[in-house]
């Protein structure tokens, strides 16, 4: 297989091998951290507080736990996972459009990127602190002897938990940045990837036990496997799909040399945003649902139920948010006006389209159409497990589409980075 051949060739190159080993070592640190308990908390009581019993938790909290690799159910120092960082990134990208200072930083190249990244770090710590305070009070019944403590002892216990959870999130953020800088792939995405993959053995075991007990038919399991294969194939197809806009460069003489005259193209990806819209949409829907999970207020619970991913309204909102973020993220990463200006400066033009504003409008029209196709595809994959839920009664597959989408997307991007490293060494890669 080309995949195995690519990994074998990559392993032969010392610096690539070093990066792969570094990445694996950092992911191992992440996995070990998911089992380090928060001081003073009885993790065994967490599933009961969440209403999940001894088998774990389901629904939105189950999704949160899956993305964190089981850290939430264990209530480890990584219980909040990397979600505060993702939420901070969402907020910063939104503010980049409306805040002049952030907009200016985004256009200052590498130096501006460092300033934005620093702002995201600060926002991550702030968001993580707020969320950790909420979690600490929500799970105060799991604190050993909490109700027998004095007021000061309760304060110190809550403070210790808040500091532990916030420090865990900050450490994960640092860990992700180290992977991005010194390893292979995007560190934050790989941490989420590792969390999801680590839960696969548990899921497989659950399927096997239910199948052996006769709770689920072999037909339902076969159907799930078939759908999983089709989703993987579809994600690869859409992720690699692109619309190529032909570009012709006019001949021009500079000094004694002639430039231009060749035909090329602008590749516009069908799914320019990748799995980012799914992650962003899921993160936003987590806020009201998570608040409703820890309160008895009827109004708050009703609002939280409206945003619950498992509900019809929650599914509709998730689809709308996925489409919105697909367009939003594409608009940030691809600027038709810049493409048109660069072509015009270099003597390039799209056959049949006038240079300048008409070219930008033509590119924007094509980009809007293919982005809609990619966004609808992402929404279908996320909604598919809910549609199939009635056929596999007894198995929680509500997050299967989201998890599979993230895993395949991150795997593709990581493989591309490995191949880009290998192209400099004249190796034929898996994606070739």
Coordinates of C-alpha atoms in Angstrom, one line a residue:
X1 CA 0.0 0.0 0.0
X2 CA 1.2 3.5 -0.8
X3 CA 0.2 4.7 2.7
X4 CA 2.6 2.2 4.3
X5 CA 5.3 2.9 1.7
X6 CA 5.0 6.7 2.5
X7 CA 5.5 6.1 6.2
X8 CA 8.4 3.8 5.5
X9 CA 10.1 6.3 3.3
X10 CA 9.4 9.1 5.8
X11 CA 10.9 7.0 8.6
X12 CA 14.2 6.7 6.6
X13 CA 14.7 10.5 6.7
X14 CA 16.3 11.5 10.0
X15 CA 14.7 14.9 10.5
X16 CA 11.2 13.7 9.6
X17 CA 11.6 10.7 11.9
X18 CA 12.6 13.1 14.7
X19 CA 9.5 15.2 14.1
X20 CA 7.3 12.1 14.1
X21 CA 8.8 10.8 17.3
X22 CA 8.4 14.2 18.9
X23 CA 4.8 14.4 17.9
X24 CA 4.1 10.9 19.2
X25 CA 5.9 11.8 22.5
X26 CA 3.8 14.9 23.0
X27 CA 0.5 13.0 22.3
X28 CA 1.6 10.4 24.8
X29 CA 2.0 13.2 27.4
X30 CA -1.5 14.3 26.5
X31 CA -2.9 10.8 27.0
X32 CA -1.1 10.4 30.3
X33 CA -2.5 13.7 31.5
X34 CA -6.1 12.5 30.9
X35 CA -5.6 10.1 33.8
X36 CA -4.1 12.6 36.3
X37 CA -6.9 13.4 38.7
X38 CA -7.7 16.9 40.0
X39 CA -6.8 17.1 43.7
X40 CA -9.6 16.5 46.1
X41 CA -12.2 15.3 43.5
X42 CA -13.7 11.8 43.5
X43 CA -13.9 11.1 39.8
X44 CA -16.1 8.0 40.4
X45 CA -19.0 10.3 41.2
X46 CA -18.8 12.4 38.0
X47 CA -20.9 10.0 35.8
X48 CA -23.6 9.8 38.5
X49 CA -23.8 13.6 38.8
X50 CA -24.1 13.9 35.0
X51 CA -26.8 11.2 34.9
X52 CA -24.8 8.8 32.9
X53 CA -24.4 6.0 35.6
X54 CA -21.5 3.7 35.7
X55 CA -21.3 3.3 31.9
X56 CA -20.3 6.9 31.3
X57 CA -22.0 10.0 29.9
X58 CA -23.9 10.6 26.7
X59 CA -25.2 13.5 24.6
X60 CA -23.3 16.8 24.5
X61 CA -21.2 16.0 27.5
X62 CA -20.4 12.7 25.9
X63 CA -19.1 14.6 22.8
X64 CA -17.1 16.9 25.1
X65 CA -15.6 13.8 26.8
X66 CA -14.8 12.1 23.4
X67 CA -13.0 15.1 22.0
X68 CA -11.0 15.2 25.3
X69 CA -10.1 11.5 25.2
X70 CA -12.1 10.6 28.3
X71 CA -10.5 13.3 30.4
X72 CA -13.9 14.9 31.3
X73 CA -15.4 11.6 32.7
X74 CA -12.2 11.1 34.7
X75 CA -12.3 14.8 35.7
X76 CA -8.5 15.0 35.2
X77 CA -6.4 18.1 34.9
X78 CA -7.2 18.0 31.1
X79 CA -11.0 17.8 31.8
X80 CA -11.7 21.0 29.8
X81 CA -9.5 19.8 26.9
X82 CA -8.5 22.3 24.2
X83 CA -12.0 23.7 23.8
X84 CA -11.2 27.1 25.6
X85 CA -8.5 27.6 23.0
X86 CA -10.8 26.8 20.2
X87 CA -13.4 29.2 21.6
X88 CA -10.8 31.9 22.0
X89 CA -9.7 31.4 18.4
X90 CA -13.4 31.7 17.2
X91 CA -13.8 35.0 19.2
X92 CA -10.5 36.4 17.9
X93 CA -11.4 35.6 14.2
X94 CA -14.7 37.3 14.7
X95 CA -13.1 40.3 16.3
X96 CA -10.6 40.5 13.5
X97 CA -13.4 41.6 11.2
X98 CA -14.8 44.3 13.4
X99 CA -11.8 45.5 15.6
X100 CA -9.4 47.8 13.6
X101 CA -6.4 46.9 15.7
X102 CA -6.9 43.1 15.2
X103 CA -7.6 43.7 11.5
X104 CA -4.3 45.6 11.2
X105 CA -2.4 42.9 13.0
X106 CA -3.8 40.3 10.6
X107 CA -2.3 42.2 7.7
X108 CA 1.1 42.7 9.3
X109 CA 2.5 39.3 8.3
X110 CA 4.4 37.1 10.7
X111 CA 4.8 39.9 13.3
X112 CA 1.0 40.6 13.4
X113 CA 0.3 36.8 13.5
X114 CA 2.4 36.6 16.7
X115 CA 0.4 39.4 18.3
X116 CA -2.9 37.7 17.5
X117 CA -1.6 34.4 18.8
X118 CA -0.6 36.1 22.1
X119 CA -4.1 37.6 22.4
X120 CA -5.6 34.2 21.8
X121 CA -3.4 32.8 24.6
X122 CA -4.6 35.4 27.1
X123 CA -8.2 34.8 26.0
X124 CA -7.8 31.1 26.4
X125 CA -6.7 31.5 30.0
X126 CA -9.6 33.8 30.7
X127 CA -12.2 31.5 29.1
X128 CA -10.6 28.5 30.8
X129 CA -10.8 30.2 34.2
X130 CA -14.5 31.1 33.8
X131 CA -15.3 27.6 32.6
X132 CA -13.3 25.9 35.4
X133 CA -15.1 28.0 38.0
X134 CA -18.4 26.8 36.6
X135 CA -17.3 23.2 36.6
X136 CA -15.9 23.4 40.1
X137 CA -19.3 24.5 41.5
X138 CA -21.2 22.1 39.3
X139 CA -19.2 19.2 40.6
X140 CA -18.8 20.3 44.2
X141 CA -20.7 17.2 45.4
X142 CA -17.8 15.2 44.1
X143 CA -15.3 17.0 46.3
X144 CA -14.5 14.7 49.2
X145 CA -16.0 16.2 52.5
X146 CA -17.0 19.4 50.8
X147 CA -20.2 19.9 52.8
X148 CA -18.3 19.3 56.1
X149 CA -15.7 22.0 55.2
X150 CA -15.6 25.4 56.7
X151 CA -16.2 28.4 54.3
X152 CA -12.5 29.0 54.0
X153 CA -11.8 25.3 53.3
X154 CA -14.5 25.3 50.6
X155 CA -12.9 28.4 49.0
X156 CA -9.4 26.8 49.0
X157 CA -10.8 23.6 47.5
X158 CA -12.6 25.4 44.7
X159 CA -9.6 27.6 44.1
X160 CA -7.3 24.5 43.8
X161 CA -9.6 22.9 41.3
X162 CA -9.9 26.1 39.2
X163 CA -6.1 26.5 39.1
X164 CA -5.7 22.8 38.2
X165 CA -8.2 22.9 35.4
X166 CA -7.0 26.2 34.0
X167 CA -3.3 25.1 34.2
X168 CA -4.3 21.9 32.4
X169 CA -5.8 23.8 29.5
X170 CA -2.9 26.2 29.3
X171 CA -0.5 23.2 29.2
X172 CA -2.5 21.6 26.4
X173 CA -2.3 24.9 24.5
X174 CA 1.4 25.0 24.9
X175 CA 1.7 21.3 24.0
X176 CA -0.2 21.9 20.7
X177 CA 2.0 24.8 19.8
X178 CA 5.1 22.7 20.4
X179 CA 3.7 20.0 18.1
X180 CA 3.0 22.6 15.4
X181 CA 6.5 24.1 15.7
X182 CA 8.7 21.1 16.2
X183 CA 6.6 18.1 15.1
X184 CA 4.3 17.1 12.2
X185 CA 0.9 18.6 11.6
X186 CA -1.3 21.1 13.4
X187 CA -0.8 20.5 17.2
X188 CA -4.3 21.5 18.3
X189 CA -6.0 19.3 15.7
X190 CA -3.8 16.4 16.5
X191 CA -4.7 16.6 20.2
X192 CA -8.4 16.4 19.3
X193 CA -7.5 13.6 16.9
X194 CA -5.7 11.7 19.6
X195 CA -8.6 12.1 22.0
X196 CA -11.1 10.7 19.5
X197 CA -8.9 7.8 18.4
X198 CA -8.2 6.8 22.0
X199 CA -11.9 6.1 22.5
X200 CA -12.2 3.8 19.5
X201 CA -11.2 0.6 21.4
X202 CA -14.0 1.4 23.9
X203 CA -16.5 1.9 21.1
X204 CA -15.5 -1.3 19.4
X205 CA -15.8 -3.2 22.6
X206 CA -19.2 -1.8 23.2
X207 CA -20.4 -2.8 19.8
X208 CA -19.0 -6.3 20.3
X209 CA -20.7 -6.8 23.7
X210 CA -24.1 -5.5 22.4
X211 CA -23.8 -7.8 19.3
X212 CA -22.9 -10.8 21.5
X213 CA -25.8 -10.1 23.8
X214 CA -28.2 -9.8 20.9
X215 CA -29.1 -6.2 21.6
X216 CA -28.0 -5.1 18.2
X217 CA -28.3 -7.1 15.0
X218 CA -25.4 -8.0 12.7
X219 CA -27.2 -6.1 10.0
X220 CA -27.1 -2.8 12.0
X221 CA -23.4 -3.2 12.7
X222 CA -22.7 -4.0 9.0
X223 CA -24.7 -0.9 8.0
X224 CA -22.7 1.3 10.4
X225 CA -19.4 0.0 9.0
X226 CA -20.7 0.5 5.4
X227 CA -21.7 4.1 6.2
X228 CA -18.3 4.7 7.9
X229 CA -16.5 3.6 4.8
X230 CA -18.7 5.7 2.6
X231 CA -18.2 8.7 4.8
X232 CA -14.4 8.3 4.8
X233 CA -14.4 8.0 1.0
X234 CA -16.7 11.0 0.7
X235 CA -14.6 13.2 3.0
X236 CA -11.4 12.3 1.1
X237 CA -13.2 13.0 -2.2
X238 CA -14.6 16.4 -1.1
X239 CA -11.5 17.4 0.8
X240 CA -9.3 16.8 -2.2
X241 CA -11.8 18.2 -4.7
X242 CA -11.1 21.5 -6.3
X243 CA -12.3 23.8 -9.0
X244 CA -9.5 25.0 -11.3
X245 CA -10.0 28.4 -12.8
X246 CA -7.9 28.8 -16.0
X247 CA -5.5 31.7 -16.0
X248 CA -3.5 33.0 -19.0
X249 CA -0.4 35.2 -18.6
X250 CA 0.4 37.6 -21.4
X251 CA 3.9 37.7 -22.8
X252 CA 6.1 40.6 -21.5
X253 CA 9.7 41.6 -21.9
X254 CA 11.8 42.6 -18.9
X255 CA 15.3 43.6 -19.9
X256 CA 16.5 40.9 -22.3
X257 CA 14.2 38.2 -21.0
X258 CA 10.6 37.3 -21.9
X259 CA 8.2 36.4 -19.2
X260 CA 4.7 35.0 -19.3
X261 CA 2.8 33.4 -22.2
X262 CA 2.0 30.3 -20.2
X263 CA -1.4 28.9 -19.1
X264 CA -2.0 27.9 -15.5
X265 CA -4.9 27.8 -13.1
X266 CA -6.1 28.9 -9.7
X267 CA -7.1 25.8 -7.6
X268 CA -10.1 26.6 -5.3
X269 CA -10.9 23.8 -2.9
X270 CA -14.5 22.6 -2.5
X271 CA -14.0 22.4 1.2
X272 CA -11.6 25.2 1.8
X273 CA -12.4 25.4 5.6
X274 CA -11.8 21.7 6.3
X275 CA -13.2 20.5 9.6
X276 CA -13.1 23.9 11.2
X277 CA -16.8 24.7 10.7
X278 CA -17.8 21.5 12.5
X279 CA -15.5 22.2 15.4
X280 CA -16.6 25.9 15.7
X281 CA -20.3 25.0 15.4
X282 CA -20.0 22.3 18.1
X283 CA -18.1 24.6 20.4
X284 CA -20.7 27.3 20.2
X285 CA -23.6 24.9 20.9
X286 CA -21.7 23.6 23.9
X287 CA -22.1 26.9 25.9
X288 CA -25.9 27.0 26.6
X289 CA -26.2 23.2 26.7
X290 CA -23.4 22.9 29.3
X291 CA -24.9 25.6 31.4
X292 CA -28.3 23.8 31.4
X293 CA -26.6 20.6 32.4
X294 CA -25.7 22.1 35.8
X295 CA -28.8 24.1 36.7
X296 CA -32.4 23.3 37.9
X297 CA -33.8 26.6 36.6
X298 CA -36.7 25.8 34.3
X299 CA -36.1 28.8 31.9
X300 CA -32.4 28.1 31.6
X301 CA -33.1 24.4 31.1
X302 CA -35.6 25.1 28.3
X303 CA -33.1 27.4 26.5
X304 CA -30.4 24.8 26.9
X305 CA -32.7 22.1 25.5
X306 CA -33.4 24.3 22.5
X307 CA -29.6 24.3 21.8
X308 CA -29.0 20.6 22.6
X309 CA -27.3 18.9 19.7
X310 CA -29.5 15.8 20.0
X311 CA -32.7 17.9 19.6
X312 CA -34.3 18.8 16.3
X313 CA -33.7 22.5 16.9
X314 CA -30.1 21.9 17.9
X315 CA -29.5 19.9 14.7
X316 CA -31.0 22.7 12.6
X317 CA -28.8 25.3 14.4
X318 CA -25.8 23.1 14.0
X319 CA -26.4 22.9 10.2
X320 CA -26.9 26.7 10.0
X321 CA -23.7 27.3 12.0
X322 CA -21.7 24.8 9.9
X323 CA -22.8 26.6 6.7
X324 CA -22.1 30.0 8.2
X325 CA -18.6 29.1 9.4
X326 CA -17.8 27.4 6.1
X327 CA -18.4 30.7 4.4
X328 CA -16.8 32.8 7.1
X329 CA -13.6 30.8 7.3
X330 CA -13.3 30.7 3.5
X331 CA -13.8 34.4 3.3
X332 CA -10.9 34.8 5.7
X333 CA -8.5 32.5 4.0
X334 CA -9.3 33.3 0.3
X335 CA -9.6 37.0 -0.8
X336 CA -10.9 37.2 -4.5
X337 CA -9.9 40.9 -4.7
X338 CA -6.3 40.1 -3.8
X339 CA -6.2 37.2 -6.3
X340 CA -7.5 39.5 -9.0
X341 CA -5.0 42.3 -8.2
X342 CA -2.1 39.9 -8.1
X343 CA -3.1 38.5 -11.5
X344 CA -3.5 42.0 -13.0
X345 CA 0.0 43.1 -11.7
X346 CA 1.6 40.0 -13.3
X347 CA -0.2 40.3 -16.6
X348 CA -2.6 37.4 -15.9
X349 CA -6.2 37.2 -16.9
X350 CA -9.1 34.7 -16.9
X351 CA -10.1 34.0 -20.5
X352 CA -13.4 35.8 -21.3
X353 CA -13.2 37.9 -18.1
X354 CA -11.9 41.4 -17.8
X355 CA -9.1 42.0 -15.3
X356 CA -9.8 43.8 -12.0
X357 CA -13.2 43.9 -10.4
X358 CA -14.9 41.6 -12.9
X359 CA -12.3 39.0 -12.3
X360 CA -12.8 39.3 -8.5
X361 CA -16.5 39.0 -8.9
X362 CA -16.1 35.9 -11.1
X363 CA -13.9 34.2 -8.5
X364 CA -16.2 35.2 -5.7
X365 CA -19.2 33.6 -7.6
X366 CA -17.4 30.3 -8.1
X367 CA -16.1 30.3 -4.6
X368 CA -19.6 30.8 -3.1
X369 CA -21.0 28.0 -5.2
X370 CA -18.4 25.4 -4.3
X371 CA -18.3 26.5 -0.7
X372 CA -22.0 25.8 -0.5
X373 CA -21.5 22.3 -1.8
X374 CA -18.7 21.7 0.8
X375 CA -20.8 23.1 3.6
X376 CA -23.8 21.0 2.8
X377 CA -21.6 17.9 2.6
X378 CA -20.2 18.6 6.1
X379 CA -23.7 19.1 7.5
X380 CA -24.9 15.9 5.9
X381 CA -22.1 13.9 7.5
X382 CA -22.7 15.4 10.9
X383 CA -26.5 14.7 10.7
X384 CA -26.2 11.2 9.2
X385 CA -25.7 9.4 12.6
X386 CA -28.9 11.0 13.9
X387 CA -30.8 9.8 10.8
X388 CA -29.4 6.2 11.3
X389 CA -29.9 6.3 15.1
X390 CA -33.2 4.4 14.8
X391 CA -31.6 1.5 13.1
X392 CA -29.0 0.9 15.9
X393 CA -31.1 1.1 19.0
X394 CA -28.9 0.8 22.1
X395 CA -25.7 2.4 20.7
X396 CA -24.9 6.0 21.0
X397 CA -23.8 7.1 17.6
X398 CA -24.9 10.7 17.8
X399 CA -21.3 12.0 17.6
X400 CA -20.0 9.4 15.1
X401 CA -20.2 11.7 12.1
X402 CA -18.4 14.6 13.8
X403 CA -15.7 12.4 15.2
X404 CA -15.1 10.6 11.9
X405 CA -15.0 13.8 10.0
X406 CA -12.4 15.3 12.3
X407 CA -10.3 12.1 12.3
X408 CA -10.2 11.8 8.5
X409 CA -9.7 15.6 8.0
X410 CA -6.8 15.8 10.4
X411 CA -5.2 12.6 9.0
X412 CA -5.3 14.0 5.5
X413 CA -3.7 17.3 6.5
X414 CA -1.0 15.5 8.5
X415 CA -0.2 13.2 5.6
X416 CA 0.0 16.2 3.3
X417 CA 2.6 17.8 5.6
X418 CA 4.6 14.6 5.7
X419 CA 4.5 14.5 1.9
X420 CA 5.6 18.2 1.6
X421 CA 8.6 17.3 3.7
X422 CA 9.3 14.3 1.5
X423 CA 8.9 16.1 -1.8
X424 CA 12.2 18.0 -1.1
X425 CA 13.9 14.6 -0.9
X426 CA 12.4 13.2 -4.1
X427 CA 10.2 10.5 -2.5
X428 CA 6.9 9.6 -4.1
X429 CA 4.2 10.0 -1.5
X430 CA 0.9 8.4 -0.6
X431 CA -1.3 11.3 -1.9
X432 CA 0.5 11.5 -5.3

